[in-house]
XYZ file of C-alpha atoms in Angstrom:
724
model
C 0.000 0.000 0.000
C 1.294 3.470 -0.690
C 1.044 6.642 -2.666
C 2.897 8.157 -5.573
C 5.869 10.499 -5.215
C 5.527 14.216 -5.504
C 8.440 14.570 -7.912
C 7.492 14.059 -11.559
C 9.535 13.430 -14.682
C 8.017 12.620 -18.029
C 10.939 10.607 -19.308
C 13.771 8.838 -17.444
C 17.355 9.813 -18.139
C 19.898 7.511 -19.787
C 21.135 6.089 -16.491
C 17.829 4.229 -16.182
C 17.433 3.041 -19.771
C 17.793 -0.633 -20.619
C 21.315 -1.917 -19.845
C 23.478 -3.638 -22.430
C 25.797 -5.379 -19.963
C 25.684 -8.882 -18.521
C 22.338 -10.441 -17.632
C 21.353 -9.954 -14.005
C 20.043 -12.755 -11.786
C 16.423 -13.676 -12.413
C 13.996 -11.719 -10.265
C 12.298 -14.143 -7.876
C 8.658 -14.066 -6.854
C 8.198 -13.107 -3.198
C 4.671 -13.033 -1.837
C 3.483 -10.578 0.764
C 2.031 -11.727 4.080
C -0.364 -8.806 4.404
C -1.556 -6.149 1.935
C 0.510 -3.599 3.858
C 3.726 -5.490 3.043
C 3.558 -5.260 -0.745
C 6.235 -2.550 -0.745
C 8.648 -4.612 1.341
C 8.010 -7.686 -0.821
C 8.811 -5.660 -3.950
C 12.052 -4.440 -2.378
C 13.021 -8.007 -1.473
C 12.537 -8.976 -5.138
C 14.542 -5.973 -6.338
C 17.436 -6.751 -3.981
C 17.502 -10.383 -5.140
C 17.581 -9.314 -8.794
C 20.834 -7.459 -8.080
C 22.349 -10.374 -6.175
C 21.625 -9.370 -2.594
C 19.392 -11.820 -0.727
C 17.327 -9.819 1.761
C 14.282 -11.779 2.820
C 10.876 -10.321 3.553
C 11.275 -11.486 7.139
C 14.557 -9.532 7.427
C 12.966 -6.403 5.982
C 9.976 -6.771 8.266
C 12.187 -6.940 11.348
C 14.325 -4.008 10.214
C 11.471 -1.802 9.012
C 8.200 -2.956 10.554
C 5.068 -1.680 8.854
C 1.570 -1.032 10.069
C -1.744 -1.519 8.322
C -1.054 1.823 6.610
C 1.696 0.169 4.572
C 4.866 1.677 3.103
C 4.997 4.767 0.903
C 7.208 5.106 -2.159
C 9.371 7.626 -0.290
C 9.922 5.141 2.515
C 10.730 2.390 0.006
C 13.348 4.626 -1.578
C 14.926 5.270 1.819
C 15.122 1.532 2.538
C 16.575 0.773 -0.905
C 19.167 3.532 -0.497
C 20.215 2.083 2.858
C 20.952 -1.180 1.029
C 23.150 0.480 -1.604
C 20.741 1.148 -4.454
C 20.173 4.399 -6.326
C 16.470 5.215 -6.767
C 14.530 7.750 -8.773
C 10.746 8.249 -8.801
C 9.146 9.126 -12.119
C 5.750 9.874 -13.566
C 5.732 7.988 -16.885
C 3.333 7.334 -19.695
C 2.558 3.716 -20.444
C 4.642 3.539 -23.633
C 7.801 4.548 -21.753
C 7.662 1.400 -19.603
C 8.895 -0.652 -22.567
C 12.232 1.152 -22.630
C 13.149 1.581 -18.941
C 15.718 -0.423 -17.024
C 14.184 -3.471 -15.395
C 13.244 -4.582 -12.832
C 11.279 -1.538 -11.714
C 8.583 -0.934 -9.106
C 5.179 0.182 -10.391
C 2.431 1.841 -8.373
C -0.686 -0.248 -8.969
C -4.392 0.351 -8.357
C -3.632 3.416 -6.183
C -2.826 1.228 -3.145
C -0.441 -1.501 -4.246
C 3.058 -2.060 -5.644
C 4.261 -4.623 -8.195
C 7.595 -5.315 -9.919
C 7.873 -5.079 -13.696
C 10.478 -7.679 -14.716
C 10.067 -8.011 -18.490
C 8.377 -6.198 -21.340
C 7.597 -7.158 -24.925
C 5.577 -5.515 -27.668
C 2.294 -7.071 -26.516
C 2.806 -8.168 -22.924
C 4.360 -7.158 -19.624
C 5.537 -9.693 -17.066
C 5.007 -8.517 -13.527
C 5.680 -10.083 -10.137
C 2.688 -9.254 -7.974
C 3.390 -9.733 -4.237
C -0.290 -10.554 -3.693
C -0.577 -13.252 -6.379
C 2.699 -14.169 -8.053
C 4.045 -14.032 -11.582
C 1.645 -12.684 -14.198
C 1.752 -12.035 -17.929
C -0.466 -9.020 -18.556
C -1.395 -7.341 -21.875
C -0.512 -3.663 -22.061
C -4.194 -2.804 -22.426
C -4.809 -4.327 -19.009
C -1.722 -2.628 -17.559
C -3.206 0.756 -18.451
C -6.236 0.002 -16.258
C -4.073 -0.528 -13.155
C -0.830 1.455 -13.576
C -1.121 4.855 -11.878
C 1.831 6.382 -13.738
C 4.300 6.340 -10.845
C 7.382 4.151 -11.101
C 10.538 3.711 -9.026
C 13.634 3.014 -11.118
C 16.598 1.448 -9.364
C 20.193 0.543 -10.077
C 23.161 -0.466 -7.920
C 25.277 2.355 -6.561
C 29.082 2.201 -6.892
C 29.233 0.976 -3.301
C 26.634 -1.784 -3.720
C 27.857 -5.250 -2.808
C 25.866 -8.450 -3.413
C 25.333 -10.550 -0.314
C 23.870 -13.961 0.370
C 21.043 -14.502 2.837
C 21.963 -15.233 6.412
C 21.467 -18.844 7.262
C 18.417 -19.603 9.308
C 16.891 -16.159 8.964
C 14.736 -16.275 5.869
C 12.432 -19.168 6.509
C 13.140 -20.431 2.979
C 14.159 -23.715 4.560
C 10.455 -24.378 5.050
C 9.188 -25.494 1.659
C 7.899 -28.559 -0.122
C 11.401 -30.017 -0.402
C 11.898 -29.658 3.358
C 8.558 -31.283 4.087
C 9.322 -34.098 1.645
C 12.609 -34.717 3.424
C 10.771 -34.618 6.747
C 8.258 -37.133 5.378
C 10.926 -39.475 4.021
C 12.754 -39.545 7.353
C 9.696 -40.552 9.356
C 10.888 -43.591 11.283
C 9.830 -46.784 9.480
C 6.766 -45.174 7.948
C 7.448 -44.214 4.343
C 9.835 -47.116 3.523
C 7.243 -49.660 4.674
C 4.489 -47.883 2.742
C 6.654 -47.785 -0.394
C 7.507 -51.455 0.097
C 3.837 -52.428 0.271
C 3.125 -50.320 -2.827
C 5.924 -51.998 -4.772
C 4.692 -55.446 -3.759
C 1.224 -54.517 -4.976
C 2.633 -53.161 -8.237
C 4.683 -56.307 -8.842
C 1.634 -58.488 -8.279
C -0.300 -56.523 -10.919
C 2.398 -57.357 -13.486
C 1.087 -60.927 -13.500
C -2.213 -60.004 -15.163
C -0.782 -59.144 -18.639
C 1.359 -62.293 -18.543
C -1.718 -64.316 -17.548
C -3.581 -62.871 -20.556
C -0.695 -63.693 -22.907
C -0.514 -67.365 -21.826
C -4.299 -67.692 -21.908
C -4.536 -66.447 -25.498
C -1.409 -67.985 -27.025
C -1.310 -71.340 -25.228
C -4.851 -72.103 -24.092
C -7.022 -70.550 -26.799
C -4.809 -70.702 -29.908
C -2.838 -73.891 -29.118
C -5.538 -75.747 -27.208
C -3.540 -76.296 -23.999
C -6.676 -76.705 -21.859
C -4.700 -78.635 -19.239
C -3.199 -75.321 -18.121
C -6.553 -73.711 -17.275
C -6.924 -75.104 -13.752
C -3.379 -74.317 -12.645
C -3.554 -70.857 -14.230
C -6.719 -69.915 -12.362
C -5.294 -71.257 -9.074
C -2.274 -68.999 -9.554
C -4.580 -66.131 -10.545
C -6.670 -66.627 -7.380
C -3.560 -66.668 -5.181
C -2.211 -63.493 -6.818
C -5.624 -61.809 -6.518
C -5.924 -62.628 -2.800
C -2.370 -61.413 -2.141
C -3.113 -58.222 -4.059
C -6.283 -57.557 -2.069
C -4.538 -58.196 1.257
C -1.590 -55.989 0.278
C -3.970 -53.252 -0.917
C -5.898 -53.358 2.358
C -2.691 -53.285 4.437
C -1.300 -50.382 2.412
C -4.560 -48.452 2.684
C -4.823 -48.864 6.453
C -1.175 -47.968 6.992
C -1.443 -44.980 4.626
C -4.403 -43.577 6.569
C -2.621 -44.080 9.896
C 0.650 -42.593 8.667
C -1.083 -39.631 6.992
C -3.018 -38.818 10.150
C 0.109 -39.036 12.315
C 2.150 -36.908 9.920
C -0.607 -34.282 9.612
C -0.993 -34.073 13.379
C 2.767 -33.703 13.780
C 2.886 -30.851 11.265
C -0.132 -29.081 12.767
C 1.307 -29.362 16.280
C 4.618 -27.943 15.109
C 3.092 -24.972 13.257
C 0.560 -24.079 15.976
C 3.280 -24.438 18.655
C 5.293 -21.785 16.824
C 2.232 -19.660 16.053
C 1.278 -19.346 19.725
C 4.824 -18.271 20.595
C 5.304 -15.624 17.923
C 5.770 -12.016 19.077
C 2.544 -10.121 19.692
C 3.559 -7.659 16.971
C 3.103 -10.474 14.452
C -0.627 -10.569 15.217
C -0.984 -6.791 15.386
C 0.065 -6.528 11.735
C -2.167 -9.316 10.357
C -5.858 -9.976 10.106
C -7.387 -12.956 11.871
C -9.034 -14.123 8.659
C -5.690 -14.227 6.840
C -4.041 -16.277 9.607
C -6.918 -18.764 9.683
C -6.912 -19.067 5.895
C -3.201 -19.828 5.908
C -3.672 -22.509 8.556
C -6.748 -24.142 7.017
C -4.824 -26.308 4.465
C -2.542 -27.757 7.155
C -4.724 -30.831 7.612
C -4.240 -31.777 3.981
C -0.702 -30.553 3.256
C 1.156 -33.323 5.048
C -1.325 -36.013 3.991
C -0.965 -34.879 0.382
C 2.815 -34.928 0.659
C 2.791 -38.382 2.268
C 0.558 -39.829 -0.443
C 2.526 -38.147 -3.227
C 5.891 -39.317 -1.908
C 4.662 -42.889 -2.020
C 2.965 -42.369 -5.386
C 5.960 -40.676 -6.983
C 8.516 -43.211 -5.789
C 6.528 -46.413 -6.250
C 4.830 -45.405 -9.501
C 8.073 -43.939 -10.838
C 10.062 -47.117 -10.131
C 7.347 -49.328 -11.596
C 7.104 -47.101 -14.654
C 10.776 -47.745 -15.350
C 10.255 -51.483 -14.846
C 7.285 -51.448 -17.216
C 9.224 -49.540 -19.861
C 12.032 -52.113 -19.696
C 9.535 -54.984 -20.041
C 7.748 -53.219 -22.913
C 11.068 -52.581 -24.681
C 11.761 -56.321 -24.565
C 8.440 -56.870 -26.324
C 8.742 -54.119 -28.988
C 11.413 -51.414 -28.959
C 9.902 -48.977 -31.472
C 6.480 -49.013 -29.847
C 8.164 -48.303 -26.524
C 10.005 -45.329 -28.064
C 6.619 -43.860 -29.017
C 5.338 -44.445 -25.478
C 8.405 -42.726 -23.952
C 7.921 -39.712 -26.253
C 4.271 -39.383 -25.239
C 5.135 -39.704 -21.532
C 7.756 -36.952 -21.897
C 5.235 -34.709 -23.669
C 2.701 -35.281 -20.873
C 5.216 -34.384 -18.164
C 6.186 -31.197 -20.021
C 2.509 -30.244 -20.222
C 2.114 -30.892 -16.515
C 5.099 -28.668 -15.783
C 3.766 -25.796 -17.882
C 0.199 -25.973 -16.609
C 1.384 -26.644 -13.045
C 3.106 -23.246 -12.863
C -0.145 -21.587 -13.865
C -2.008 -23.670 -11.288
C 0.320 -22.416 -8.554
C -0.437 -18.787 -9.452
C -4.178 -19.487 -9.480
C -3.912 -21.231 -6.121
C -2.241 -18.136 -4.678
C -4.981 -15.943 -6.150
C -7.682 -18.157 -4.649
C -5.943 -18.166 -1.247
C -5.607 -14.378 -1.190
C -9.266 -13.977 -2.183
C -10.357 -16.527 0.432
C -8.344 -14.640 3.050
C -10.105 -11.377 2.180
C -13.466 -13.142 2.261
C -12.792 -14.694 5.690
C -11.526 -11.421 7.139
C -14.622 -9.542 5.999
C -16.986 -12.195 7.359
C -15.206 -12.340 10.723
C -15.308 -8.551 10.955
C -19.035 -8.560 10.168
C -19.737 -11.202 12.821
C -17.732 -9.319 15.448
C -19.623 -6.110 14.641
C -23.059 -7.574 14.053
C -24.779 -5.082 16.413
C -23.611 -1.831 14.736
C -24.032 -3.538 11.371
C -27.679 -4.208 12.221
C -28.298 -0.780 13.771
C -26.894 1.144 10.796
C -28.597 -1.143 8.289
C -25.367 -2.263 6.607
C -26.421 -5.860 5.922
C -26.877 -5.354 2.183
C -23.619 -3.446 1.810
C -21.579 -6.052 3.691
C -23.308 -8.857 1.824
C -22.443 -7.206 -1.499
C -18.789 -6.739 -0.478
C -18.615 -10.328 0.707
C -20.219 -11.486 -2.556
C -17.565 -9.711 -4.608
C -14.796 -11.345 -2.627
C -16.437 -14.761 -2.852
C -16.735 -14.242 -6.604
C -13.001 -13.469 -6.809
C -12.219 -16.632 -4.840
C -14.604 -18.785 -6.869
C -13.384 -17.264 -10.140
C -9.793 -18.166 -9.296
C -10.936 -21.664 -8.358
C -12.854 -21.906 -11.627
C -9.786 -20.938 -13.623
C -7.777 -23.557 -11.725
C -10.438 -26.129 -12.608
C -10.204 -25.056 -16.257
C -6.459 -25.597 -16.072
C -7.051 -29.089 -14.740
C -9.550 -29.713 -17.531
C -7.073 -28.504 -20.164
C -4.440 -30.819 -18.719
C -6.829 -33.767 -18.664
C -7.994 -33.227 -22.261
C -4.435 -32.724 -23.537
C -3.066 -35.829 -21.851
C -6.074 -37.883 -22.959
C -5.504 -36.758 -26.552
C -1.864 -37.809 -26.316
C -2.953 -41.159 -24.866
C -5.312 -41.746 -27.809
C -2.545 -40.896 -30.298
C -0.207 -43.223 -28.416
C -2.748 -46.070 -28.427
C -3.459 -45.705 -32.148
C 0.239 -45.640 -33.063
C 1.097 -48.614 -30.846
C -1.860 -50.630 -32.181
C -0.790 -49.929 -35.759
C 2.761 -51.086 -35.056
C 1.456 -54.058 -33.074
C -0.793 -55.261 -35.913
C 2.136 -54.930 -38.295
C 4.302 -56.979 -35.908
C 1.637 -59.707 -35.663
C 1.436 -59.839 -39.478
C 5.226 -60.092 -39.649
C 5.162 -62.935 -37.108
C 7.541 -60.992 -34.783
C 4.835 -60.767 -32.126
C 2.009 -63.125 -31.222
C -1.553 -62.044 -30.548
C -1.071 -62.834 -26.851
C 2.102 -60.736 -26.771
C 0.222 -57.807 -28.351
C -2.563 -58.108 -25.774
C 0.034 -58.306 -22.966
C 1.896 -55.278 -24.387
C -1.307 -53.245 -24.530
C -2.075 -54.268 -20.933
C 1.405 -53.192 -19.812
C 0.924 -49.913 -21.688
C -2.431 -49.416 -19.952
C -0.746 -49.926 -16.577
C 1.979 -47.451 -17.549
C -0.631 -44.901 -18.643
C -2.347 -45.233 -15.264
C 0.934 -44.771 -13.400
C 1.915 -41.744 -15.486
C -1.538 -40.281 -14.803
C -0.942 -40.711 -11.064
C 2.467 -39.068 -11.440
C 0.839 -36.156 -13.263
C -1.683 -35.729 -10.457
C 1.109 -35.936 -7.884
C 3.092 -33.210 -9.663
C 0.036 -30.921 -9.877
C -0.790 -31.597 -6.213
C 2.785 -30.839 -5.165
C 2.718 -27.618 -7.200
C -0.501 -26.360 -5.619
C 0.655 -27.593 -2.204
C 3.809 -25.507 -2.668
C 1.584 -22.411 -2.866
C -0.087 -23.308 0.443
C 3.249 -24.163 2.067
C 4.641 -20.813 0.967
C 1.824 -19.037 2.800
C 2.419 -21.080 5.945
C 6.198 -20.591 5.771
C 5.908 -17.178 7.421
C 4.988 -18.838 10.714
C 8.296 -20.705 10.527
C 10.351 -17.803 9.178
C 9.530 -15.544 12.121
C 12.192 -16.133 14.789
C 11.164 -17.192 18.276
C 12.880 -15.356 21.084
C 13.844 -17.035 24.322
C 10.761 -15.501 25.887
C 8.511 -17.012 23.233
C 10.093 -20.430 23.568
C 9.709 -20.445 27.323
C 5.985 -19.793 27.335
C 5.049 -23.323 28.364
C 7.667 -23.536 31.070
C 6.646 -20.267 32.629
C 3.029 -21.380 32.827
C 3.934 -23.953 35.447
C 4.664 -21.218 37.998
C 1.496 -20.155 39.851
C 2.425 -18.099 42.921
C -0.037 -18.494 45.741
C 0.807 -15.156 47.283
C 2.623 -11.990 46.376
C 6.351 -12.648 46.696
C 7.279 -9.195 47.987
C 6.888 -5.743 46.524
C 9.025 -4.637 43.604
C 9.482 -1.382 41.730
C 9.457 -0.487 38.057
C 11.830 1.894 36.276
C 11.815 3.504 32.828
C 15.268 4.872 32.072
C 15.356 7.401 29.200
C 13.125 5.323 26.956
C 12.347 6.244 23.360
C 10.241 4.392 20.848
C 9.217 4.486 17.219
C 7.861 1.680 15.065
C 10.497 1.946 12.329
C 13.502 4.120 11.467
C 11.528 5.950 8.759
C 8.583 6.701 11.077
C 8.336 9.574 13.610
C 9.060 9.074 17.303
C 6.048 8.132 19.412
C 7.858 9.308 22.527
C 11.454 10.219 23.343
C 13.708 10.151 26.364
C 11.026 9.520 29.003
C 11.908 8.353 32.496
C 9.712 7.120 35.331
C 10.455 5.667 38.749
C 7.658 3.629 40.374
C 8.402 2.661 43.956
C 7.491 -0.805 45.314
C 3.826 -0.875 46.334
C 3.085 2.484 44.695
C 0.124 3.217 42.414
C 0.858 5.420 39.417
C -1.653 6.771 36.914
C -1.005 7.648 33.281
C -3.322 9.863 31.258
C -3.189 11.262 27.770
C -5.238 11.838 24.674
C -6.185 8.974 22.370
C -3.266 8.042 20.133
C -0.660 9.553 22.456
C 1.052 6.160 22.903
C -0.250 5.008 26.292
C -0.965 1.421 25.231
C 2.376 1.208 23.431
C 4.086 2.379 26.621
C 2.325 -0.399 28.535
C 3.529 -2.922 25.943
C 7.071 -1.790 26.698
C 6.477 -2.174 30.437
C 5.182 -5.694 29.835
C 8.150 -6.639 27.673
C 5.955 -7.242 24.623
C 7.965 -4.655 22.698
C 11.498 -3.443 23.149
C 12.220 0.305 23.428
C 14.126 1.791 20.526
C 16.445 3.404 23.044
C 16.791 3.246 26.812
C 15.746 0.400 29.077
C 13.016 -0.751 31.448
C 13.849 -2.538 34.693
C 11.831 -4.625 37.107
C 13.931 -3.991 40.199
C 17.365 -4.906 38.767
C 16.058 -7.102 35.941
C 15.896 -5.561 32.504
C 12.563 -6.169 30.713
C 12.677 -7.008 26.993
C 10.807 -9.481 24.787
C 13.746 -11.878 25.253
C 13.888 -11.672 29.066
C 10.249 -11.434 30.126
C 10.083 -15.253 30.464
C 12.438 -14.970 33.424
C 9.664 -13.201 35.358
C 6.676 -15.555 35.072
C 3.509 -14.192 36.657
C 5.292 -11.325 38.387
C 3.140 -9.045 36.247
C -0.564 -9.196 35.375
C -2.506 -6.953 33.029
C -5.978 -6.080 31.785
C -5.537 -4.529 28.343
C -8.010 -2.237 26.648
C -10.481 -4.256 24.580
C -9.425 -7.581 26.091
C -12.114 -10.276 26.338
C -12.492 -13.472 28.420
C -11.893 -16.965 27.067
C -14.681 -19.338 26.124
C -15.234 -21.626 29.127
C -16.621 -21.318 32.633
C -16.165 -18.403 34.986
C -13.979 -20.671 37.129
C -11.822 -21.486 34.094
C -11.358 -17.807 33.303
C -10.377 -16.757 36.808
C -7.980 -19.666 37.352
C -6.733 -19.617 33.763
C -7.823 -23.232 33.251
C -5.798 -24.704 36.093
C -6.395 -28.447 36.568
C -6.825 -27.977 40.331
C -7.768 -24.339 40.977
C -7.510 -22.877 44.460
C -11.240 -22.321 45.100
C -10.872 -20.044 48.165
C -8.498 -17.848 46.144
C -10.929 -17.872 43.205
C -13.723 -16.616 45.480
C -11.408 -14.033 47.039
C -10.325 -12.704 43.615
C -13.941 -12.457 42.456
C -14.874 -10.641 45.664
C -12.000 -8.167 45.276
C -13.217 -7.496 41.718
C -16.770 -6.913 43.006
C -17.984 -9.888 40.962
C -18.704 -12.540 43.590
C -22.268 -11.373 44.283
C -23.103 -11.384 40.563
C -21.742 -14.902 40.181
C -23.705 -16.264 43.148
C -26.895 -14.924 41.594
C -26.251 -16.995 38.455
C -27.867 -20.419 38.240
C -24.570 -22.294 37.668
C -22.509 -19.872 39.767
C -18.787 -20.392 39.067
C -19.620 -23.124 36.541
C -21.563 -20.635 34.416
C -20.444 -20.856 30.804
C -18.904 -17.817 29.155
C -19.210 -17.658 25.377
C -16.593 -16.589 22.883
C -15.303 -13.071 23.621
C -17.351 -13.005 26.832
C -20.768 -13.543 25.261
C -23.335 -13.992 28.053
C -21.784 -11.376 30.334
C -22.335 -7.637 30.403
C -19.459 -5.326 29.479
C -18.913 -4.462 33.145
C -18.958 -8.138 34.177
C -16.376 -8.944 31.514
C -14.052 -6.263 32.852
C -14.480 -7.439 36.440
C -13.831 -11.027 35.376
C -10.547 -9.944 33.796
C -9.566 -8.050 36.945
C -10.381 -11.132 39.050
C -8.196 -13.226 36.776
C -5.266 -10.879 37.390
C -5.783 -10.813 41.164
C -5.958 -14.617 41.306
C -2.371 -14.683 40.030
C -1.257 -12.529 42.997
C 1.192 -10.570 40.822
C 3.836 -8.197 42.109
C 2.909 -5.621 39.456
C -0.629 -4.980 38.212
C -1.241 -2.991 35.011
C -4.746 -1.787 34.139
C -5.498 -0.180 30.762
C -9.000 1.340 30.896
C -9.959 -1.732 32.940
C -12.926 -0.064 34.692
C -14.265 2.110 31.875
C -17.556 0.169 31.658
C -18.329 0.209 35.392
C -20.650 2.445 37.359
C -18.938 4.912 39.749
C -19.785 2.959 42.925
C -18.449 -0.366 41.632
C -15.394 1.310 40.149
C -14.612 3.022 43.483
C -14.989 -0.265 45.356
C -12.564 -2.089 43.049
C -10.042 0.756 43.155
C -10.138 0.705 46.960
C -9.804 -3.097 47.074
C -6.749 -3.034 44.819
C -5.192 -0.199 46.808
C -5.562 -2.260 49.995
C -3.265 -4.929 48.523
C -0.337 -2.458 48.356
C 0.974 -3.983 45.128
C 2.786 -1.920 42.525
C 0.063 -0.736 40.144
C 0.039 1.192 36.877
C -3.354 2.517 35.803
C -4.093 4.044 32.412
C -7.470 5.770 32.422
C -9.381 8.805 31.257
C -11.727 8.953 34.255
C -10.536 10.636 37.415
C -12.325 8.079 39.613
C -9.964 5.313 38.464
C -6.944 7.437 39.448
C -8.080 8.772 42.818
C -5.849 6.332 44.796
C -2.792 6.992 42.599
C 0.183 8.519 44.416
C 1.416 10.061 41.167
C -0.301 10.855 37.876
C 1.627 11.462 34.642
C 0.406 12.799 31.310
C 1.826 11.436 28.052
C 1.632 14.202 25.474
C 3.814 15.327 22.588
C 6.142 12.380 23.128
C 6.906 13.476 26.712
C 5.806 12.141 30.096
C 4.963 15.015 32.453
C 3.880 14.727 36.068
C 0.545 16.450 36.651
C -0.165 15.321 40.210
């Protein structure tokens, strides 16, 4: 997302015309994770085209974006920092055919793409939202806004390889295939059973050959009984092997899928909170939805590719022993089919990405509508939202339809090749029978072997297409693996085991000359602020909306690191990498936070297996919630719906406060935690918390929430000033 530059030129100078030197590395396709990251994805592609591997994950960490995205000016600053020379231009469409490529184009007023190649009729662009596209110039004119960023290496530019373990590129189909192949005892046994089954099926053409040549044509009726006994034995063995392979395949696929899902979700739940702030819930869910099938598809395709591939070679050898020239025709047709699969498969991958992006937009819109169903109903927006959703569903279905058309084209093309192959082989076979170089039984056996080979090649084609489309899904999941886990993220499960039963002494909190901004190219949110909170003291923070109060609390909690300065809990420095060393020493109610789905008891005790019931009742009483709960039919076993459905807004806030108090933290942080309460209840809770003499930080707009605060500070203009 972004806007065009203010500077305009109608024609680029000679420095940015097409180069005549050596060919540069091919520009890769790098897909964005969110619409706001299209600019960073384009820069990652540009850097790679000049030989410097800078992953999207690296750019994201160095220059984090918000939902507002990155402007062209900011992109130029980032590119310059990496040694590129950039110039923004306002160009007419015809000038794009003569500029130096790759170049960044401003697209649809809110998007960026990379132009990598241009011909008289078409332009090839790498769209971070979809992938590689060949677009006619007439279509380009409907999307290109006229703004372009031309780039070239500066004299000081040096190519550089990607840092190992930082890009997340190690998570791809090849990695998952290797992971699948190394599953202890699983894949080898499955391949072995498949090969046994394939070898048993080789007996059928031979059975047909003997039956025709010896029994029917030569009258060897004495062989009939023994032949059918052998046929029955082979058939029973085939059925048993097929059943064993099927059962084992289902078991192995389920185990492998569960293993992959556990691994991805384990990492997802331990990613930094900033990861979720920059992404929509619908997009995350859409990326995760194919996980159930990814590993199962890979498991099945590994077995299919290896077993069918080996047996295809065996069949070709056998067929060559029957008739060499017919086999040459078969090999040529198989090669043509695989080339078709490769060509169409690339298109299928692009369409799969398009469908996934459209499905993500559809899911995000529907989730947003469900979350805001009340204002949607009050303002009468049902028809508008339904129309928007319909357009996004159409985009998703249209991409799926085009993928289906690609599959149909592949099926028709391969079937046509199969018919040509069959006709040619039959013609040669009849000629061979006339020449007495092949018997009728041999021709029937050859055709049966060819039919088996056709079936195996068809399975290989399907496996290749499945792997290609799976690669698109894996690429969208790879971001969960690419994002590094800090020590604090990794220790989440270990820290959960610590549940202090009482406050372990009072501690203080110190901000020492802290400054923060979201990225180097963005303005400072606040600078050089200091604050000393004594053990057991209550401090209030006020400020206008957007002043940075919630961001400041995120720094105090160790969810973000200050750009400069440090925050200390007594002598311990708080950062995202050290907060795991202080489990449950801090508790917080954040603005807009909602309870979990479960019972009231579950929410207060945070789903402990054996909650301390007296402490649960005490925490609820301190939060002025105990009387409300006792008036409910199920009391503490009352079910709470998703996002606190079933409770009033005030009850939800008091439940969250009770949850914090149950933990008996040393530091309590409240961000507008009593904004939905009546004055009497709010005063009671404030007094109850003050009686605990725990270190407390309260962010509020209402004076009643701050009346027990020893100090009150105002955050304004990037400064923290004491007002009381």
